[in-house]
Amino acid sequence: MVISPLDLSFDRDHLWHPYTSLSDPLPTYAVESASGCRLRLSDGRELVDGMASWWCAVHGYNVPELNRAATEQLGKMSHVMFGGLTHAPAIELGKRLVEITPAGLDRVFLADSGSVSVEVAMKMAVQYQHALGHPNRATFLTLRGGYHGDTTGPMSVCDPVTGMHHLFAGFLPQHQFYDRPPGGIGVPVEEAYVSGLEDFFAAHADRAAAFIIEPLVQGAGGMHFYDPAYLDVFRRLCDEYGLLLIYDEIATGFGRTGELFVGARPTAVPDILTVGKALTGGYLTLAATLCTEAVAQIIGRGSAGVMMHGPTFMGNPLACAVAVASIDLLLAGPWQARVARISELMTLHLRAAAESPLVKEVRVLGAIGVVELHEAVDQAAIQAYFVERGVWIRPFGRLVYLMPPYVITEADLELLCRVVVNYILASPPENYPT
Ligand code: PMP
């Protein structure tokens, strides 16, 4: 399929793109194919991928092992319903997820996207409380600055400001928000924060089913990092007040932070965990919600007797087969060393950006590199600048960030960092904040 200028105008006039103005859309770039860590545009230009397609493509693109898994599965069946039927790809994926996620998360619900897996996690928590005789415990406690997806349940626990809760007032259920933990990785737990959080739990826990958070890294809500010691505080408070602890590891899962899952910290294992994005290596949409046996048993004893969710494409065999291949490929390779090296190189090469008065902070964790500016970037200008220099980086707001495929070469990673730093250092002084 070749894209003509006419097609691009059809795209502009008829297709919604994520968070893109209808009246004054920024240019979209047509991709013809992608391979390794390169996106090939329809005009022949090649871009080094700095985004892993929003955390997903950890192995890069057009990966022989994943292509093979998809092709083999296509020859058998791409889909069958999961009600009353099962199949090897779902069972094999279930085995792997139980094995590689934190201990005790033994029950797996296969959902069709990250947002749906969060919906499922929230419904699990409500059904759990209901089954325990607490039908009034149906709200959620969460942190400001979070992001959990765009369907109604997840949106209601996204940051109220960036999630534009005012726009959906009357539509979104009301939940309780507390400040995100201060500092960053390695910054000791702040006593004043903890005592405020204790008061918050004391005030709202009796109506809450669970505390839902992104552990360690708040992604689309601002790319903030916080120290893992806060997870112990969250676990303690949830236990004290009878709340379930839900970790949304849709972004952080499968090694992105340097750990396979952040929730593996033995002192702060969650009751419910959501994973998605890199689950299929970015090939197909699939996510999963895992919970402990105890949570599942209690849900089973409730009035419904079943989990009240069952999407059409639950356990899609094609997606499951690719997910199995993706997990096997990840675990067979030196992912930890790769992520550690990416971390080292981004720390080294992005550091120069911190010298600019435009920059508030440069921070790196695992294979996530963030340059936070004082002011929002000019999206159109920066996007064009990056594409002209052969890289695909998609900043949002005040954040220019990199989360490349783990298989990126050192030369490509250096190029990504260099282009970011050059853009920032070349910005004229009139752009500096006053
Ligand atoms: N949770 C987190 C932490 C995410 O980063 C995202 C996606 N950006 C989601 C949930 C929603 O996933 P999806 O877009 O697949 O619905």
Short mmCIF file of C-alpha atoms and ligand atoms in Angstrom, two decimals:
data_model
loop_
_atom_site.label_atom_id
_atom_site.label_comp_id
_atom_site.label_asym_id
_atom_site.label_seq_id
_atom_site.Cartn_x
_atom_site.Cartn_y
_atom_site.Cartn_z
CA MET A 1 0.00 0.00 0.00
CA VAL A 2 1.40 3.37 -1.03
CA ILE A 3 0.26 6.60 0.58
CA SER A 4 -0.51 9.49 -1.76
CA PRO A 5 -0.92 13.17 -0.83
CA LEU A 6 -4.65 12.58 -1.27
CA ASP A 7 -4.56 9.86 1.34
CA LEU A 8 -2.89 12.24 3.76
CA SER A 9 -5.64 14.76 3.26
CA PHE A 10 -8.21 12.00 3.86
CA ASP A 11 -6.34 11.16 7.06
CA ARG A 12 -6.44 14.81 8.13
CA ASP A 13 -10.13 15.21 7.32
CA HIS A 14 -11.52 11.90 8.57
CA LEU A 15 -9.29 10.10 11.07
CA TRP A 16 -8.99 11.00 14.71
CA HIS A 17 -5.43 10.90 16.01
CA PRO A 18 -4.69 10.78 19.73
CA TYR A 19 -5.08 14.17 21.43
CA THR A 20 -4.81 15.97 18.10
CA SER A 21 -6.65 19.15 17.16
CA LEU A 22 -9.41 18.68 14.60
CA SER A 23 -9.42 22.27 13.44
CA ASP A 24 -5.68 22.85 13.34
CA PRO A 25 -3.94 19.47 13.28
CA LEU A 26 -0.18 19.26 13.45
CA PRO A 27 1.38 17.34 10.57
CA THR A 28 1.27 13.57 10.83
CA TYR A 29 4.07 11.57 9.23
CA ALA A 30 3.16 8.52 7.16
CA VAL A 31 5.08 5.38 8.06
CA GLU A 32 5.48 2.76 5.39
CA SER A 33 7.34 0.12 7.36
CA ALA A 34 9.47 -0.33 10.44
CA SER A 35 12.33 -2.64 11.16
CA GLY A 36 14.76 -2.94 14.06
CA CYS A 37 14.91 0.52 15.62
CA ARG A 38 14.04 2.38 12.39
CA LEU A 39 10.75 3.77 11.12
CA ARG A 40 10.68 4.21 7.35
CA LEU A 41 8.50 7.08 6.17
CA SER A 42 6.58 6.91 2.91
CA ASP A 43 8.89 9.58 1.43
CA GLY A 44 11.84 7.25 2.01
CA ARG A 45 13.28 8.95 5.08
CA GLU A 46 14.33 6.76 7.98
CA LEU A 47 13.93 7.74 11.61
CA VAL A 48 15.63 6.22 14.64
CA ASP A 49 12.88 5.33 17.07
CA GLY A 50 13.16 6.91 20.50
CA MET A 51 9.65 6.05 21.67
CA ALA A 52 9.19 2.27 21.28
CA SER A 53 5.70 3.28 20.14
CA TRP A 54 4.76 4.48 23.64
CA TRP A 55 6.62 1.91 25.74
CA CYS A 56 5.59 -1.13 23.64
CA ALA A 57 8.17 -2.12 21.04
CA VAL A 58 10.90 -3.29 23.40
CA HIS A 59 12.41 -5.59 20.74
CA GLY A 60 12.10 -3.02 17.96
CA TYR A 61 10.00 -3.65 14.84
CA ASN A 62 9.57 -6.47 12.37
CA VAL A 63 11.10 -8.95 14.79
CA PRO A 64 11.64 -12.39 13.17
CA GLU A 65 10.67 -14.34 16.31
CA LEU A 66 7.43 -12.40 16.74
CA ASN A 67 6.62 -12.52 13.02
CA ARG A 68 7.05 -16.29 13.14
CA ALA A 69 4.79 -16.65 16.19
CA ALA A 70 2.09 -14.54 14.53
CA THR A 71 2.31 -16.38 11.22
CA GLU A 72 2.20 -19.80 12.86
CA GLN A 73 -0.79 -18.82 14.95
CA LEU A 74 -2.59 -17.32 11.93
CA GLY A 75 -2.34 -20.73 10.27
CA LYS A 76 -4.23 -22.23 13.21
CA MET A 77 -6.74 -19.57 14.23
CA SER A 78 -6.54 -15.85 14.81
CA HIS A 79 -9.47 -15.78 17.19
CA VAL A 80 -12.02 -17.89 19.00
CA MET A 81 -14.26 -16.85 21.83
CA PHE A 82 -12.88 -17.47 25.34
CA GLY A 83 -16.26 -18.28 26.85
CA GLY A 84 -16.35 -22.06 27.25
CA LEU A 85 -13.23 -22.49 25.07
CA THR A 86 -9.56 -22.28 25.79
CA HIS A 87 -6.32 -22.69 23.82
CA ALA A 88 -2.59 -23.18 24.14
CA PRO A 89 -1.55 -19.55 23.53
CA ALA A 90 -3.68 -18.32 26.48
CA ILE A 91 -2.52 -21.16 28.74
CA GLU A 92 1.15 -20.65 27.85
CA LEU A 93 0.86 -16.92 28.37
CA GLY A 94 -0.92 -17.44 31.69
CA LYS A 95 1.89 -19.73 32.88
CA ARG A 96 4.53 -17.19 31.98
CA LEU A 97 2.71 -14.27 33.59
CA VAL A 98 2.19 -16.17 36.83
CA GLU A 99 5.83 -17.13 36.80
CA ILE A 100 7.44 -13.78 36.02
CA THR A 101 5.17 -11.35 37.89
CA PRO A 102 5.55 -10.82 41.65
CA ALA A 103 4.93 -13.83 43.86
CA GLY A 104 1.32 -14.63 44.74
CA LEU A 105 -0.29 -13.05 41.66
CA ASP A 106 -1.63 -16.34 40.41
CA ARG A 107 -4.91 -15.48 38.71
CA VAL A 108 -4.82 -13.98 35.23
CA PHE A 109 -7.55 -12.04 33.40
CA LEU A 110 -6.62 -11.45 29.76
CA ALA A 111 -7.96 -8.08 28.66
CA ASP A 112 -7.84 -6.35 25.31
CA SER A 113 -6.08 -3.09 26.16
CA GLY A 114 -4.37 -1.35 29.04
CA SER A 115 -7.41 0.73 29.89
CA VAL A 116 -9.64 -2.33 29.93
CA SER A 117 -7.23 -4.14 32.25
CA VAL A 118 -7.48 -1.18 34.64
CA GLU A 119 -11.28 -1.26 34.40
CA VAL A 120 -11.08 -4.96 35.30
CA ALA A 121 -8.72 -4.25 38.22
CA MET A 122 -11.12 -1.63 39.59
CA LYS A 123 -14.12 -3.93 39.20
CA MET A 124 -12.19 -6.74 40.91
CA ALA A 125 -11.57 -4.47 43.88
CA VAL A 126 -15.22 -3.40 44.10
CA GLN A 127 -16.47 -6.98 43.78
CA TYR A 128 -13.95 -8.04 46.44
CA GLN A 129 -15.23 -5.47 48.92
CA HIS A 130 -18.82 -6.28 48.04
CA ALA A 131 -18.20 -9.96 48.72
CA LEU A 132 -16.71 -9.07 52.10
CA GLY A 133 -19.92 -7.29 53.02
CA HIS A 134 -18.70 -3.74 52.24
CA PRO A 135 -20.90 -2.61 49.34
CA ASN A 136 -20.23 1.01 50.30
CA ARG A 137 -16.47 0.61 49.71
CA ALA A 138 -16.67 1.42 46.03
CA THR A 139 -14.45 4.47 45.54
CA PHE A 140 -10.70 4.62 44.99
CA LEU A 141 -7.79 6.36 46.62
CA THR A 142 -5.01 7.39 44.28
CA LEU A 143 -2.22 9.89 43.63
CA ARG A 144 -2.22 13.18 41.77
CA GLY A 145 -0.11 13.07 38.63
CA GLY A 146 -1.25 9.55 37.74
CA TYR A 147 -2.38 8.19 34.40
CA HIS A 148 -4.30 4.92 34.01
CA GLY A 149 -6.00 5.09 30.62
CA ASP A 150 -8.77 6.84 28.75
CA THR A 151 -11.91 4.78 29.41
CA THR A 152 -14.20 5.98 32.17
CA GLY A 153 -12.92 4.00 35.15
CA PRO A 154 -9.22 4.64 34.51
CA MET A 155 -9.88 8.26 33.52
CA SER A 156 -11.59 8.83 36.87
CA VAL A 157 -8.33 7.98 38.64
CA CYS A 158 -6.09 9.96 36.26
CA ASP A 159 -4.78 13.28 37.52
CA PRO A 160 -7.86 15.51 37.90
CA VAL A 161 -6.21 18.48 36.15
CA THR A 162 -4.38 16.88 33.24
CA GLY A 163 -7.20 14.33 32.96
CA MET A 164 -9.61 17.28 32.62
CA HIS A 165 -12.08 16.00 35.19
CA HIS A 166 -14.00 19.29 35.04
CA LEU A 167 -14.90 18.52 31.42
CA PHE A 168 -16.44 15.21 32.44
CA ALA A 169 -18.03 16.37 35.68
CA GLY A 170 -21.29 14.49 36.17
CA PHE A 171 -20.00 11.62 34.08
CA LEU A 172 -16.92 10.51 36.01
CA PRO A 173 -17.22 8.82 39.39
CA GLN A 174 -15.59 10.80 42.19
CA HIS A 175 -12.47 9.44 43.83
CA GLN A 176 -9.96 10.77 46.37
CA PHE A 177 -6.55 12.11 45.38
CA TYR A 178 -3.43 12.69 47.43
CA ASP A 179 -0.16 14.36 46.35
CA ARG A 180 2.37 12.20 44.58
CA PRO A 181 5.45 11.34 46.66
CA PRO A 182 8.08 14.08 46.62
CA GLY A 183 11.63 13.77 45.37
CA GLY A 184 12.90 11.11 43.02
CA ILE A 185 14.72 7.80 43.16
CA GLY A 186 17.09 7.64 46.15
CA VAL A 187 15.42 10.55 47.94
CA PRO A 188 14.51 9.32 51.44
CA VAL A 189 10.87 9.01 52.49
CA GLU A 190 9.57 12.32 53.81
CA GLU A 191 7.89 11.98 57.21
CA ALA A 192 5.53 14.90 56.64
CA TYR A 193 4.32 13.28 53.42
CA VAL A 194 3.69 9.98 55.16
CA SER A 195 1.76 11.53 58.02
CA GLY A 196 -0.39 13.47 55.52
CA LEU A 197 -1.05 10.24 53.65
CA GLU A 198 -1.99 8.52 56.92
CA ASP A 199 -4.55 11.27 57.57
CA PHE A 200 -5.82 10.88 54.00
CA PHE A 201 -6.36 7.15 54.48
CA ALA A 202 -7.98 7.75 57.88
CA ALA A 203 -10.41 10.23 56.29
CA HIS A 204 -11.41 8.26 53.18
CA ALA A 205 -10.56 4.57 53.54
CA ASP A 206 -13.93 3.48 54.91
CA ARG A 207 -15.54 4.23 51.51
CA ALA A 208 -12.65 2.99 49.40
CA ALA A 209 -12.09 -0.37 47.71
CA ALA A 210 -8.45 0.06 46.78
CA PHE A 211 -5.45 2.34 46.37
CA ILE A 212 -4.42 2.42 42.72
CA ILE A 213 -1.05 3.72 41.58
CA GLU A 214 1.72 3.48 39.03
CA PRO A 215 4.64 2.22 41.11
CA LEU A 216 7.88 4.26 40.87
CA VAL A 217 7.15 6.01 37.58
CA GLN A 218 4.11 8.13 36.83
CA GLY A 219 4.17 8.00 33.05
CA ALA A 220 1.80 10.05 30.91
CA GLY A 221 0.83 12.11 33.99
CA GLY A 222 4.25 13.81 34.00
CA MET A 223 7.06 11.23 33.95
CA HIS A 224 7.73 11.66 37.67
CA PHE A 225 9.84 9.13 39.55
CA TYR A 226 9.63 8.40 43.27
CA ASP A 227 11.60 6.20 45.61
CA PRO A 228 10.52 2.54 45.98
CA ALA A 229 10.52 2.95 49.79
CA TYR A 230 7.16 4.73 49.36
CA LEU A 231 5.70 1.45 48.11
CA ASP A 232 6.24 -0.02 51.59
CA VAL A 233 4.26 2.88 53.06
CA PHE A 234 1.42 2.28 50.58
CA ARG A 235 1.39 -1.45 51.36
CA ARG A 236 1.30 -0.83 55.13
CA LEU A 237 -1.56 1.66 54.90
CA CYS A 238 -3.61 -0.56 52.58
CA ASP A 239 -3.20 -3.47 55.03
CA GLU A 240 -4.05 -1.27 57.99
CA TYR A 241 -7.25 0.02 56.39
CA GLY A 242 -8.41 -3.08 54.50
CA LEU A 243 -7.81 -1.66 51.01
CA LEU A 244 -6.45 -3.62 48.11
CA LEU A 245 -3.25 -2.28 46.56
CA ILE A 246 -3.38 -2.06 42.76
CA TYR A 247 -0.23 -1.50 40.73
CA ASP A 248 -0.63 -0.30 37.18
CA GLU A 249 2.56 -1.56 35.52
CA ILE A 250 1.25 -1.15 31.99
CA ALA A 251 4.11 1.25 31.28
CA THR A 252 6.77 0.08 33.75
CA GLY A 253 6.38 -3.68 33.19
CA PHE A 254 8.71 -5.99 31.28
CA GLY A 255 11.97 -4.39 32.32
CA ARG A 256 11.58 -0.72 31.42
CA THR A 257 12.73 0.51 34.87
CA GLY A 258 15.55 -2.02 35.10
CA GLU A 259 13.38 -4.45 37.09
CA LEU A 260 11.13 -6.89 35.28
CA PHE A 261 8.30 -5.58 37.48
CA VAL A 262 8.59 -2.90 40.13
CA GLY A 263 5.99 -4.76 42.19
CA ALA A 264 8.46 -7.58 42.76
CA ARG A 265 9.78 -5.63 45.78
CA PRO A 266 9.11 -8.30 48.43
CA THR A 267 7.86 -5.87 51.08
CA ALA A 268 5.31 -4.24 48.79
CA VAL A 269 3.76 -6.81 46.49
CA PRO A 270 0.36 -5.64 45.20
CA ASP A 271 -2.94 -7.54 45.42
CA ILE A 272 -3.77 -6.69 41.83
CA LEU A 273 -1.42 -5.90 38.94
CA THR A 274 -2.12 -4.66 35.44
CA VAL A 275 0.28 -5.19 32.53
CA GLY A 276 0.00 -4.31 28.84
CA LYS A 277 1.98 -2.37 26.22
CA ALA A 278 5.25 -4.38 25.98
CA LEU A 279 3.32 -7.60 26.70
CA THR A 280 3.17 -8.39 22.96
CA GLY A 281 6.37 -6.52 22.15
CA GLY A 282 4.10 -3.87 20.68
CA TYR A 283 2.64 -6.16 18.01
CA LEU A 284 -0.99 -6.43 19.04
CA THR A 285 -3.26 -4.97 21.64
CA LEU A 286 -3.36 -7.14 24.74
CA ALA A 287 -3.19 -6.58 28.47
CA ALA A 288 -3.71 -8.59 31.62
CA THR A 289 -4.96 -8.08 35.15
CA LEU A 290 -3.45 -10.42 37.70
CA CYS A 291 -4.63 -10.88 41.27
CA THR A 292 -3.84 -13.06 44.24
CA GLU A 293 -5.64 -16.32 44.86
CA ALA A 294 -7.13 -14.77 48.02
CA VAL A 295 -8.71 -11.91 46.04
CA ALA A 296 -10.06 -14.33 43.43
CA GLN A 297 -11.52 -16.66 46.07
CA ILE A 298 -13.32 -13.83 47.83
CA ILE A 299 -14.73 -12.50 44.53
CA GLY A 300 -15.94 -16.04 43.82
CA ARG A 301 -17.82 -16.10 47.13
CA GLY A 302 -19.66 -12.84 46.34
CA SER A 303 -23.27 -12.59 45.19
CA ALA A 304 -22.30 -12.65 41.49
CA GLY A 305 -20.05 -15.67 42.01
CA VAL A 306 -18.07 -14.67 38.92
CA MET A 307 -15.91 -11.79 37.72
CA MET A 308 -18.38 -9.50 35.96
CA HIS A 309 -16.34 -8.82 32.84
CA GLY A 310 -15.92 -10.77 29.62
CA PRO A 311 -14.86 -8.88 26.51
CA THR A 312 -15.35 -10.33 23.04
CA PHE A 313 -11.64 -10.48 22.31
CA MET A 314 -10.64 -11.79 25.73
CA GLY A 315 -7.64 -14.10 25.40
CA ASN A 316 -7.28 -13.47 21.66
CA PRO A 317 -5.06 -16.37 20.47
CA LEU A 318 -3.08 -14.32 17.98
CA ALA A 319 -2.14 -11.70 20.56
CA CYS A 320 -1.44 -14.36 23.20
CA ALA A 321 0.85 -16.31 20.84
CA VAL A 322 2.86 -13.17 20.08
CA ALA A 323 2.98 -12.29 23.80
CA VAL A 324 4.41 -15.73 24.60
CA ALA A 325 7.07 -15.27 21.92
CA SER A 326 7.81 -11.74 23.14
CA ILE A 327 8.28 -12.80 26.76
CA ASP A 328 10.47 -15.73 25.72
CA LEU A 329 12.57 -13.46 23.53
CA LEU A 330 12.94 -10.92 26.31
CA LEU A 331 13.95 -13.47 28.93
CA ALA A 332 16.34 -15.29 26.59
CA GLY A 333 18.28 -12.09 25.90
CA PRO A 334 20.43 -9.85 28.09
CA TRP A 335 17.58 -7.37 28.74
CA GLN A 336 18.94 -6.30 32.11
CA ALA A 337 22.36 -5.45 30.72
CA ARG A 338 20.76 -3.65 27.77
CA VAL A 339 18.52 -1.53 29.98
CA ALA A 340 21.43 -0.78 32.31
CA ARG A 341 23.58 0.35 29.36
CA ILE A 342 20.77 2.52 27.96
CA SER A 343 20.46 4.07 31.41
CA GLU A 344 24.18 4.76 31.61
CA LEU A 345 24.34 6.29 28.13
CA MET A 346 21.25 8.46 28.58
CA THR A 347 22.60 9.71 31.92
CA LEU A 348 25.87 10.59 30.20
CA HIS A 349 24.52 12.11 27.02
CA LEU A 350 21.44 13.95 28.27
CA ARG A 351 23.36 15.59 31.11
CA ALA A 352 24.44 18.52 28.94
CA ALA A 353 20.79 19.57 28.56
CA ALA A 354 20.66 20.38 32.29
CA GLU A 355 22.94 23.37 31.61
CA SER A 356 20.22 25.17 29.70
CA PRO A 357 18.07 27.67 31.59
CA LEU A 358 15.12 26.14 29.70
CA VAL A 359 15.54 22.87 31.58
CA LYS A 360 14.04 22.16 34.97
CA GLU A 361 15.42 18.66 35.41
CA VAL A 362 17.04 15.79 33.56
CA ARG A 363 16.22 12.39 35.04
CA VAL A 364 16.89 8.83 33.98
CA LEU A 365 15.56 5.55 35.31
CA GLY A 366 16.22 2.30 33.50
CA ALA A 367 15.46 2.83 29.82
CA ILE A 368 13.49 6.03 30.47
CA GLY A 369 15.20 9.38 29.93
CA VAL A 370 13.34 12.60 30.65
CA VAL A 371 14.23 16.22 30.02
CA GLU A 372 11.66 18.34 31.83
CA LEU A 373 11.51 21.95 30.66
CA HIS A 374 10.09 24.97 32.45
CA GLU A 375 7.68 25.73 29.60
CA ALA A 376 5.73 23.59 27.16
CA VAL A 377 7.53 22.93 23.88
CA ASP A 378 6.32 24.20 20.52
CA GLN A 379 5.12 20.77 19.42
CA ALA A 380 5.05 21.44 15.67
CA ALA A 381 8.49 23.03 15.59
CA ILE A 382 10.21 20.45 17.74
CA GLN A 383 8.60 17.55 15.88
CA ALA A 384 9.77 18.88 12.53
CA TYR A 385 13.26 19.56 13.95
CA PHE A 386 13.53 15.96 15.14
CA VAL A 387 12.24 14.41 11.93
CA GLU A 388 14.62 16.52 9.85
CA ARG A 389 17.48 15.13 11.91
CA GLY A 390 16.38 11.53 11.48
CA VAL A 391 14.87 10.72 14.85
CA TRP A 392 11.37 9.93 16.07
CA ILE A 393 10.80 11.56 19.46
CA ARG A 394 7.36 12.81 20.47
CA PRO A 395 7.45 15.31 23.32
CA PHE A 396 4.35 16.32 25.23
CA GLY A 397 3.83 19.48 27.25
CA ARG A 398 7.05 20.33 29.07
CA LEU A 399 8.52 16.87 28.59
CA VAL A 400 10.99 15.67 26.02
CA TYR A 401 11.59 12.04 26.78
CA LEU A 402 13.18 8.91 25.38
CA MET A 403 12.16 5.30 25.92
CA PRO A 404 13.81 3.45 23.06
CA PRO A 405 13.57 -0.24 22.20
CA TYR A 406 15.97 -2.21 24.42
CA VAL A 407 17.84 -3.43 21.33
CA ILE A 408 18.90 0.06 20.23
CA THR A 409 22.56 0.43 19.29
CA GLU A 410 24.81 2.78 21.20
CA ALA A 411 25.26 4.92 18.09
CA ASP A 412 21.51 5.30 17.58
CA LEU A 413 20.96 6.10 21.25
CA GLU A 414 23.71 8.71 21.16
CA LEU A 415 22.07 10.26 18.11
CA LEU A 416 18.71 10.48 19.93
CA CYS A 417 20.33 12.14 22.93
CA ARG A 418 22.44 14.47 20.80
CA VAL A 419 19.45 15.72 18.83
CA VAL A 420 17.50 16.40 22.05
CA VAL A 421 20.41 18.22 23.65
CA ASN A 422 21.21 20.22 20.51
CA TYR A 423 17.61 21.34 20.17
CA ILE A 424 17.57 22.59 23.74
CA LEU A 425 21.01 24.23 23.66
CA ALA A 426 20.27 25.86 20.31
CA SER A 427 17.08 27.48 21.59
CA PRO A 428 17.45 31.25 21.40
CA PRO A 429 17.63 33.17 24.70
CA GLU A 430 14.26 34.85 24.02
CA ASN A 431 12.75 31.42 24.75
CA TYR A 432 14.30 31.36 28.23
CA PRO A 433 11.90 31.67 31.12
CA THR A 434 11.97 35.03 32.86
N1 PMP B 1 -1.90 2.76 32.43
C1 PMP B 1 -0.72 3.32 32.14
C2 PMP B 1 0.29 3.51 33.23
C3 PMP B 1 -0.45 3.73 30.84
O1 PMP B 1 0.73 4.32 30.56
C4 PMP B 1 -1.43 3.51 29.83
C5 PMP B 1 -1.21 3.93 28.38
N2 PMP B 1 -0.44 5.03 28.18
C6 PMP B 1 -2.64 2.91 30.19
C7 PMP B 1 -2.85 2.54 31.48
C8 PMP B 1 -3.73 2.68 29.16
O2 PMP B 1 -3.37 1.70 28.27
P1 PMP B 1 -4.06 1.66 26.81
O3 PMP B 1 -3.66 2.92 26.13
O4 PMP B 1 -3.50 0.40 26.20
O5 PMP B 1 -5.53 1.57 27.03
#
